[in-house]
Amino acid sequence: CCPHLMLIKDLSFFFFSKNSYLQVKQITFSDFSVCVGASCGECIQAGEKCGWCTDEGFLKEGEQKSTRCDEIEALIKKGCTKASIEDPRGTVTVNKNQSLTDRTKDGVKLKPDQITQIQPQKLSLDLRSGEAQKFILTFKRAEDYPIDLYYLMDLSYSMKDDLENVKNLGTDLMSEMQKITSDFRIGFGSFVEKTVMPYISTTPAKLLNPCTSDQNCTSPFSYKNVLSLTSDGTQFNNLVSKQQISGNLDSPEGGFDAIMQVAVCANQIGWRNVTRLLVFSTDAGFHFAGDGKLGGIVLPNDGKCHLQDNMYTMSHYYDYPSIAHLVQKLSENNIQTIFAVTKEFQPVYQELKNLIPKSAVGTLSSDSGNVIKLIIDAYNSLSSEIILENSRLPEGVSISYISHCKNGVSGTGENGRKCSNISIGDQVRIISSSCPSKGKSETIKIKPLGFTEEVEIVLNFICECECHKEGIPNSPACHFGNGTLECGACRCNEGRIGRVCECSKDEVRTEDLDANCRMDNGTDICSNNGDCVCGTCECQKRDNPEERYSGKFCECDNFSCDRSNNKLCGGHGRCECRKCICDANYTGSACDCSLDTSTCLASNKQICNGRGTCECGVCKCTDSKFQGPTCEICPTCPGVCTEHKDCVQCRAFGTGDKKDTCEKECSYFNLITKKKKEELPQPNDQPYINHCKERDANDCWFFFTYATRNDSTVEVHVAEELECPSGPDIIPIVAGVVAGIVLIGLALLLIWKLLMIIHDRREFAKFEKEKMNAKWDAGENPIYKSAVTTVVNPKYEGK
């Protein structure tokens, strides 16, 4: 009865310093279809905003029964009263709401099953399609909450030195965990590998001692529960100290088989309904589903307990479990896993941790010497994180989470399910809502991972209206009892059709009844806007739910009227049978003509400045000289002050160009005189007033105001006091001119003298430079001739 449903749940986390809280905003159902339905039940399932009008006289001629289904506001606009609209709403009922408790109450420590950490515990939601219902869920971690820890160790040969350090783990870990809880239990188990080839050697000698001849090792085994959970740390030390190393052939170990048995064998392990921790210690990788085929094992792991005498006996029969299978079983049994692995395999187990909620990875030293610190750190990490988990949802239902955490980080999707950095004692508050599915009740559960407590939510879906219960079978209103009068409309019996079930499917002859669906004997059946059913037109529905056909022949509609500004009937009326019915103060075929004259008022408060008419809220100027939205603009007109200057001057002062014709031409205004210009009316007194300042023939200024009142009378106020310019003072002017000439002359002389000094200095510097650069020639005078003449005897031979 409830098709196409979708549930959306918003989960928001809010954390504060001491009392942190987690908020689930809403679980809501959403369907994006329009309001369509032939009955009230179908209608309310179409969407949250859909309603059904039960008024029997609601439908107009030609309208289908589905017209009764529409949004609430649309139904009211169509004339259906609120009292006649069927619009059921959902509710939230808290069935079990025990108060939160601490571990200690009135000085007495409560048993684990007496502690309440989540509130409320059970709710019932009546849900309707598309409507969100909210409830508050509070989670508070109890201090000193009991802890069960099971240590699962790889006993292959490479873990020999690790075993020595684990032998004293019981009492040491007990001592450390006492700081966290006073109720702590510890258990121990070990694993090696499947006891078939090629994982181990199956020769008789190797089955007895898989190690080298000089090493004393125990026979290989898959998984052994050495010690069920106990509060005796000494017993743990004694039993662990008796354990011996074993061996196998391949590097990956059969740890997944052991984890599965620890998870599902609750009775043998001794798990309580408290915080459950599983420490998985190894220095190697792991086999998973499919690897069993190497040993001829093809049957999938069945996820059941197969411990006999604390030994896993079906390792040779069932394959290794898959990671998804392990996640399911660990979650079902509320077990939080801590992987204590060596640095070499840290990346592998880090990826595995990302697939297993509420798990942690710690780096184990080569000899497991840091195992206690590793466990404490991992526990603190797990206990400071809250992850919400919900059970399998009904078909068509989905849940999404949004977290707002203590550190200010928000998360969506998978990250929205969790928040970190929650200290012990923090409070978590959840606001949630849910949605409808299909008729019958469904139950979902929400719980924090790693905790056994959960909230049970029963979903009851609203798929029928209340008026459905009051239906009248075989009502005379449905054509002599051929239907059930239900929610104001007839629900026809099998084989009957029509608005009031007036026709039988077997008796209908279309050719005989179509004539009743033709307007004015035309050819169009139902004006091509509907179907002829039993001789009556049932008009088509438009894609837009606001638009509809009506009339006996579907000849009318409410969307084909004239438009203005791209709006039907200008946005100022309604369309009825293709004609606009205008609102008050509007007229015209498209209701685009406003009768309001406020938009035509000019600044002088006159309609269109007295020079036009107001038509549809717009001025039509009758004087061609005037224009503008209120006929106040006149580009060719003189200003008001200039236009009336001469008349004001002649009437107030008896001067001006019109003093001779003053009584004839200037009697069109009332003149009121004032002593000073300060006494003239101000704009605050009369906002439509014009203030004027004009000059007369004597160059004196006179002041007046010009105003037109609503009764078209003109009122002029004139100040009797004139402002005339005084004559010039000759002596200061002459003295100023003479002083200016003298000062200018002196300035010119100073400038000339300064220029001459600069010029002389430049010439002298030039002379000095040439003098320094002069050079006197010391050569012989070319016109000088010596007075001594020397003659050599050509015959002289030097003897």
PDB file of C-alpha atoms in Angstrom, residues 348-540:
ATOM      1  CA  VAL A 348      48.334  -5.080   6.335  1.00  0.00           C
ATOM      2  CA  TYR A 349      46.460  -5.007   9.615  1.00  0.00           C
ATOM      3  CA  GLN A 350      45.881  -1.267   9.338  1.00  0.00           C
ATOM      4  CA  GLU A 351      43.917  -1.955   6.156  1.00  0.00           C
ATOM      5  CA  LEU A 352      42.072  -4.759   7.958  1.00  0.00           C
ATOM      6  CA  LYS A 353      41.215  -2.360  10.798  1.00  0.00           C
ATOM      7  CA  ASN A 354      39.591   0.009   8.294  1.00  0.00           C
ATOM      8  CA  LEU A 355      37.209  -2.825   7.350  1.00  0.00           C
ATOM      9  CA  ILE A 356      36.341  -3.855  10.917  1.00  0.00           C
ATOM     10  CA  PRO A 357      34.469  -1.217  12.951  1.00  0.00           C
ATOM     11  CA  LYS A 358      35.565  -0.660  16.539  1.00  0.00           C
ATOM     12  CA  SER A 359      39.017  -2.174  16.071  1.00  0.00           C
ATOM     13  CA  ALA A 360      42.543  -0.896  16.706  1.00  0.00           C
ATOM     14  CA  VAL A 361      46.085  -1.752  15.622  1.00  0.00           C
ATOM     15  CA  GLY A 362      49.188  -1.588  17.812  1.00  0.00           C
ATOM     16  CA  THR A 363      52.840  -2.212  16.949  1.00  0.00           C
ATOM     17  CA  LEU A 364      54.174  -5.221  18.833  1.00  0.00           C
ATOM     18  CA  SER A 365      57.864  -5.321  19.667  1.00  0.00           C
ATOM     19  CA  SER A 366      59.856  -8.304  18.429  1.00  0.00           C
ATOM     20  CA  ASP A 367      59.541 -10.067  21.799  1.00  0.00           C
ATOM     21  CA  SER A 368      56.064  -8.713  22.821  1.00  0.00           C
ATOM     22  CA  GLY A 369      57.678  -6.766  25.658  1.00  0.00           C
ATOM     23  CA  ASN A 370      55.338  -3.810  25.134  1.00  0.00           C
ATOM     24  CA  VAL A 371      52.104  -5.783  24.972  1.00  0.00           C
ATOM     25  CA  ILE A 372      50.580  -4.313  28.168  1.00  0.00           C
ATOM     26  CA  LYS A 373      51.152  -0.715  27.061  1.00  0.00           C
ATOM     27  CA  LEU A 374      49.812  -1.631  23.629  1.00  0.00           C
ATOM     28  CA  ILE A 375      46.600  -3.058  25.135  1.00  0.00           C
ATOM     29  CA  ILE A 376      46.051  -0.051  27.432  1.00  0.00           C
ATOM     30  CA  ASP A 377      46.605   2.445  24.616  1.00  0.00           C
ATOM     31  CA  ALA A 378      44.324   0.531  22.245  1.00  0.00           C
ATOM     32  CA  TYR A 379      41.586   0.273  24.886  1.00  0.00           C
ATOM     33  CA  ASN A 380      41.739   4.016  25.563  1.00  0.00           C
ATOM     34  CA  SER A 381      41.458   4.651  21.836  1.00  0.00           C
ATOM     35  CA  LEU A 382      38.458   2.338  21.436  1.00  0.00           C
ATOM     36  CA  SER A 383      36.686   3.596  24.547  1.00  0.00           C
ATOM     37  CA  SER A 384      37.013   7.212  23.402  1.00  0.00           C
ATOM     38  CA  GLU A 385      35.171   6.524  20.161  1.00  0.00           C
ATOM     39  CA  ILE A 386      31.452   6.028  19.615  1.00  0.00           C
ATOM     40  CA  ILE A 387      30.208   4.358  16.405  1.00  0.00           C
ATOM     41  CA  LEU A 388      26.488   3.951  15.806  1.00  0.00           C
ATOM     42  CA  GLU A 389      25.177   0.868  14.048  1.00  0.00           C
ATOM     43  CA  ASN A 390      21.662   0.063  12.911  1.00  0.00           C
ATOM     44  CA  SER A 391      20.093  -3.277  12.090  1.00  0.00           C
ATOM     45  CA  ARG A 392      18.976  -4.226   8.603  1.00  0.00           C
ATOM     46  CA  LEU A 393      16.451  -1.721   7.309  1.00  0.00           C
ATOM     47  CA  PRO A 394      13.138  -2.522   5.611  1.00  0.00           C
ATOM     48  CA  GLU A 395      13.062  -2.372   1.830  1.00  0.00           C
ATOM     49  CA  GLY A 396      13.109   1.192   0.538  1.00  0.00           C
ATOM     50  CA  VAL A 397      14.475   2.560   3.791  1.00  0.00           C
ATOM     51  CA  SER A 398      17.911   4.150   4.133  1.00  0.00           C
ATOM     52  CA  ILE A 399      19.717   5.949   6.949  1.00  0.00           C
ATOM     53  CA  SER A 400      22.405   8.603   6.691  1.00  0.00           C
ATOM     54  CA  TYR A 401      24.428  10.185   9.458  1.00  0.00           C
ATOM     55  CA  ILE A 402      25.985  13.604  10.040  1.00  0.00           C
ATOM     56  CA  SER A 403      28.309  13.996  13.016  1.00  0.00           C
ATOM     57  CA  HIS A 404      29.360  17.167  14.849  1.00  0.00           C
ATOM     58  CA  CYS A 405      32.113  16.070  17.196  1.00  0.00           C
ATOM     59  CA  LYS A 406      33.785  17.490  20.280  1.00  0.00           C
ATOM     60  CA  ASN A 407      36.817  18.706  18.353  1.00  0.00           C
ATOM     61  CA  GLY A 408      34.656  20.726  15.978  1.00  0.00           C
ATOM     62  CA  VAL A 409      34.958  18.272  13.072  1.00  0.00           C
ATOM     63  CA  SER A 410      31.823  17.340  11.165  1.00  0.00           C
ATOM     64  CA  GLY A 411      31.479  14.136   9.181  1.00  0.00           C
ATOM     65  CA  THR A 412      29.066  12.729   6.643  1.00  0.00           C
ATOM     66  CA  GLY A 413      28.547   9.321   5.075  1.00  0.00           C
ATOM     67  CA  GLU A 414      30.412   6.589   6.920  1.00  0.00           C
ATOM     68  CA  ASN A 415      32.394   9.184   8.879  1.00  0.00           C
ATOM     69  CA  GLY A 416      29.091  10.579  10.123  1.00  0.00           C
ATOM     70  CA  ARG A 417      28.486   7.413  12.132  1.00  0.00           C
ATOM     71  CA  LYS A 418      31.286   8.070  14.603  1.00  0.00           C
ATOM     72  CA  CYS A 419      32.906  10.628  16.836  1.00  0.00           C
ATOM     73  CA  SER A 420      36.270  10.384  18.580  1.00  0.00           C
ATOM     74  CA  ASN A 421      37.848  11.863  21.704  1.00  0.00           C
ATOM     75  CA  ILE A 422      34.954  11.031  24.029  1.00  0.00           C
ATOM     76  CA  SER A 423      36.189  10.599  27.569  1.00  0.00           C
ATOM     77  CA  ILE A 424      34.635   8.164  30.039  1.00  0.00           C
ATOM     78  CA  GLY A 425      31.392   9.541  31.459  1.00  0.00           C
ATOM     79  CA  ASP A 426      30.582  11.710  28.461  1.00  0.00           C
ATOM     80  CA  GLN A 427      26.915  11.850  27.556  1.00  0.00           C
ATOM     81  CA  VAL A 428      25.604  11.142  24.095  1.00  0.00           C
ATOM     82  CA  ARG A 429      22.227  12.517  22.987  1.00  0.00           C
ATOM     83  CA  ILE A 430      20.457  11.327  19.854  1.00  0.00           C
ATOM     84  CA  ILE A 431      17.506  12.955  18.087  1.00  0.00           C
ATOM     85  CA  SER A 432      16.113  10.582  15.477  1.00  0.00           C
ATOM     86  CA  SER A 433      13.138  10.211  13.138  1.00  0.00           C
ATOM     87  CA  SER A 434      11.866   7.456  10.905  1.00  0.00           C
ATOM     88  CA  CYS A 435       9.618   6.794   7.946  1.00  0.00           C
ATOM     89  CA  PRO A 436       6.860   4.643   6.518  1.00  0.00           C
ATOM     90  CA  SER A 437       7.367   1.565   4.390  1.00  0.00           C
ATOM     91  CA  LYS A 438       4.633  -0.920   3.484  1.00  0.00           C
ATOM     92  CA  GLY A 439       1.584  -1.346   5.660  1.00  0.00           C
ATOM     93  CA  LYS A 440       2.757  -3.772   8.300  1.00  0.00           C
ATOM     94  CA  SER A 441       4.913  -2.835  11.268  1.00  0.00           C
ATOM     95  CA  GLU A 442       8.677  -3.169  11.076  1.00  0.00           C
ATOM     96  CA  THR A 443      11.294  -3.133  13.831  1.00  0.00           C
ATOM     97  CA  ILE A 444      14.762  -1.646  13.570  1.00  0.00           C
ATOM     98  CA  LYS A 445      17.467  -1.348  16.220  1.00  0.00           C
ATOM     99  CA  ILE A 446      20.172   1.255  16.801  1.00  0.00           C
ATOM    100  CA  LYS A 447      23.107   0.655  19.128  1.00  0.00           C
ATOM    101  CA  PRO A 448      26.663   1.851  19.728  1.00  0.00           C
ATOM    102  CA  LEU A 449      29.189  -0.668  18.442  1.00  0.00           C
ATOM    103  CA  GLY A 450      30.824  -2.699  21.196  1.00  0.00           C
ATOM    104  CA  PHE A 451      27.868  -2.416  23.566  1.00  0.00           C
ATOM    105  CA  THR A 452      25.080  -4.899  24.133  1.00  0.00           C
ATOM    106  CA  GLU A 453      22.453  -2.293  24.927  1.00  0.00           C
ATOM    107  CA  GLU A 454      20.290  -1.123  22.056  1.00  0.00           C
ATOM    108  CA  VAL A 455      17.219   0.907  21.223  1.00  0.00           C
ATOM    109  CA  GLU A 456      14.275  -0.967  19.698  1.00  0.00           C
ATOM    110  CA  ILE A 457      12.187   1.139  17.324  1.00  0.00           C
ATOM    111  CA  VAL A 458       8.823  -0.196  16.116  1.00  0.00           C
ATOM    112  CA  LEU A 459       7.685   1.462  12.884  1.00  0.00           C
ATOM    113  CA  ASN A 460       3.910   1.625  12.319  1.00  0.00           C
ATOM    114  CA  PHE A 461       3.048   3.014   8.916  1.00  0.00           C
ATOM    115  CA  ILE A 462       0.076   5.268   8.161  1.00  0.00           C
ATOM    116  CA  CYS A 463      -1.254   4.027   4.837  1.00  0.00           C
ATOM    117  CA  GLU A 464      -4.968   4.863   5.188  1.00  0.00           C
ATOM    118  CA  CYS A 465      -6.919   7.921   6.321  1.00  0.00           C
ATOM    119  CA  GLU A 466      -9.084   8.002   9.433  1.00  0.00           C
ATOM    120  CA  CYS A 467     -12.166   8.550   7.304  1.00  0.00           C
ATOM    121  CA  HIS A 468     -11.485   5.166   5.697  1.00  0.00           C
ATOM    122  CA  LYS A 469     -12.866   3.543   8.847  1.00  0.00           C
ATOM    123  CA  GLU A 470     -16.126   5.465   8.469  1.00  0.00           C
ATOM    124  CA  GLY A 471     -16.795   4.326   4.903  1.00  0.00           C
ATOM    125  CA  ILE A 472     -20.394   3.297   4.047  1.00  0.00           C
ATOM    126  CA  PRO A 473     -20.405   0.101   1.958  1.00  0.00           C
ATOM    127  CA  ASN A 474     -22.999  -0.108  -0.839  1.00  0.00           C
ATOM    128  CA  SER A 475     -23.967   3.520  -0.255  1.00  0.00           C
ATOM    129  CA  PRO A 476     -27.021   4.826  -2.160  1.00  0.00           C
ATOM    130  CA  ALA A 477     -24.911   7.870  -3.046  1.00  0.00           C
ATOM    131  CA  CYS A 478     -22.782   5.558  -5.193  1.00  0.00           C
ATOM    132  CA  HIS A 479     -25.443   4.815  -7.837  1.00  0.00           C
ATOM    133  CA  PHE A 480     -27.806   2.510  -6.005  1.00  0.00           C
ATOM    134  CA  GLY A 481     -25.129   0.969  -3.807  1.00  0.00           C
ATOM    135  CA  ASN A 482     -22.484   0.164  -6.406  1.00  0.00           C
ATOM    136  CA  GLY A 483     -19.664   1.473  -4.272  1.00  0.00           C
ATOM    137  CA  THR A 484     -18.439   2.525  -0.839  1.00  0.00           C
ATOM    138  CA  LEU A 485     -18.881   6.171   0.124  1.00  0.00           C
ATOM    139  CA  GLU A 486     -15.498   6.846   1.681  1.00  0.00           C
ATOM    140  CA  CYS A 487     -13.828  10.155   2.523  1.00  0.00           C
ATOM    141  CA  GLY A 488     -16.377  12.117   0.463  1.00  0.00           C
ATOM    142  CA  ALA A 489     -15.944  10.034  -2.712  1.00  0.00           C
ATOM    143  CA  CYS A 490     -17.190   6.739  -4.058  1.00  0.00           C
ATOM    144  CA  ARG A 491     -14.823   3.800  -4.161  1.00  0.00           C
ATOM    145  CA  CYS A 492     -16.490   1.658  -6.806  1.00  0.00           C
ATOM    146  CA  ASN A 493     -17.116  -2.045  -6.440  1.00  0.00           C
ATOM    147  CA  GLU A 494     -15.384  -4.455  -8.795  1.00  0.00           C
ATOM    148  CA  GLY A 495     -16.649  -3.972 -12.376  1.00  0.00           C
ATOM    149  CA  ARG A 496     -18.091  -0.467 -11.801  1.00  0.00           C
ATOM    150  CA  ILE A 497     -16.650   2.827 -13.049  1.00  0.00           C
ATOM    151  CA  GLY A 498     -17.570   6.483 -13.030  1.00  0.00           C
ATOM    152  CA  ARG A 499     -17.429   9.242 -10.465  1.00  0.00           C
ATOM    153  CA  VAL A 500     -20.410   7.756  -8.613  1.00  0.00           C
ATOM    154  CA  CYS A 501     -19.989   4.225 -10.016  1.00  0.00           C
ATOM    155  CA  GLU A 502     -22.820   4.804 -12.423  1.00  0.00           C
ATOM    156  CA  CYS A 503     -21.502   2.551 -15.204  1.00  0.00           C
ATOM    157  CA  SER A 504     -20.657  -1.081 -15.620  1.00  0.00           C
ATOM    158  CA  LYS A 505     -17.535  -1.988 -17.529  1.00  0.00           C
ATOM    159  CA  ASP A 506     -19.499  -4.673 -19.387  1.00  0.00           C
ATOM    160  CA  GLU A 507     -22.410  -2.431 -20.402  1.00  0.00           C
ATOM    161  CA  VAL A 508     -20.574   0.658 -21.556  1.00  0.00           C
ATOM    162  CA  ARG A 509     -21.089   1.398 -25.286  1.00  0.00           C
ATOM    163  CA  THR A 510     -18.753   4.242 -26.195  1.00  0.00           C
ATOM    164  CA  GLU A 511     -20.540   5.200 -29.438  1.00  0.00           C
ATOM    165  CA  ASP A 512     -23.823   5.715 -27.605  1.00  0.00           C
ATOM    166  CA  LEU A 513     -22.404   7.814 -24.776  1.00  0.00           C
ATOM    167  CA  ASP A 514     -19.841   9.975 -26.615  1.00  0.00           C
ATOM    168  CA  ALA A 515     -22.610  12.265 -27.862  1.00  0.00           C
ATOM    169  CA  ASN A 516     -23.162  13.450 -24.299  1.00  0.00           C
ATOM    170  CA  CYS A 517     -19.525  14.567 -24.159  1.00  0.00           C
ATOM    171  CA  ARG A 518     -19.605  16.808 -27.273  1.00  0.00           C
ATOM    172  CA  MET A 519     -20.186  20.530 -26.794  1.00  0.00           C
ATOM    173  CA  ASP A 520     -22.784  22.109 -29.118  1.00  0.00           C
ATOM    174  CA  ASN A 521     -22.900  18.901 -31.189  1.00  0.00           C
ATOM    175  CA  GLY A 522     -19.268  19.441 -32.181  1.00  0.00           C
ATOM    176  CA  THR A 523     -16.736  16.808 -33.118  1.00  0.00           C
ATOM    177  CA  ASP A 524     -14.364  17.219 -30.167  1.00  0.00           C
ATOM    178  CA  ILE A 525     -15.010  14.900 -27.244  1.00  0.00           C
ATOM    179  CA  CYS A 526     -14.657  16.773 -23.971  1.00  0.00           C
ATOM    180  CA  SER A 527     -13.033  19.646 -25.908  1.00  0.00           C
ATOM    181  CA  ASN A 528      -9.990  17.370 -26.377  1.00  0.00           C
ATOM    182  CA  ASN A 529      -9.188  18.065 -22.721  1.00  0.00           C
ATOM    183  CA  GLY A 530     -10.637  14.961 -21.096  1.00  0.00           C
ATOM    184  CA  ASP A 531     -12.091  11.466 -21.451  1.00  0.00           C
ATOM    185  CA  CYS A 532     -15.710  10.514 -21.832  1.00  0.00           C
ATOM    186  CA  VAL A 533     -16.559   8.065 -19.042  1.00  0.00           C
ATOM    187  CA  CYS A 534     -20.123   6.823 -18.850  1.00  0.00           C
ATOM    188  CA  GLY A 535     -21.335   9.792 -20.877  1.00  0.00           C
ATOM    189  CA  THR A 536     -19.641  12.270 -18.528  1.00  0.00           C
ATOM    190  CA  CYS A 537     -16.447  14.174 -19.166  1.00  0.00           C
ATOM    191  CA  GLU A 538     -13.587  13.555 -16.784  1.00  0.00           C
ATOM    192  CA  CYS A 539     -11.060  16.289 -17.426  1.00  0.00           C
ATOM    193  CA  GLN A 540      -7.359  15.571 -17.775  1.00  0.00           C
TER     194      GLN A 540
END
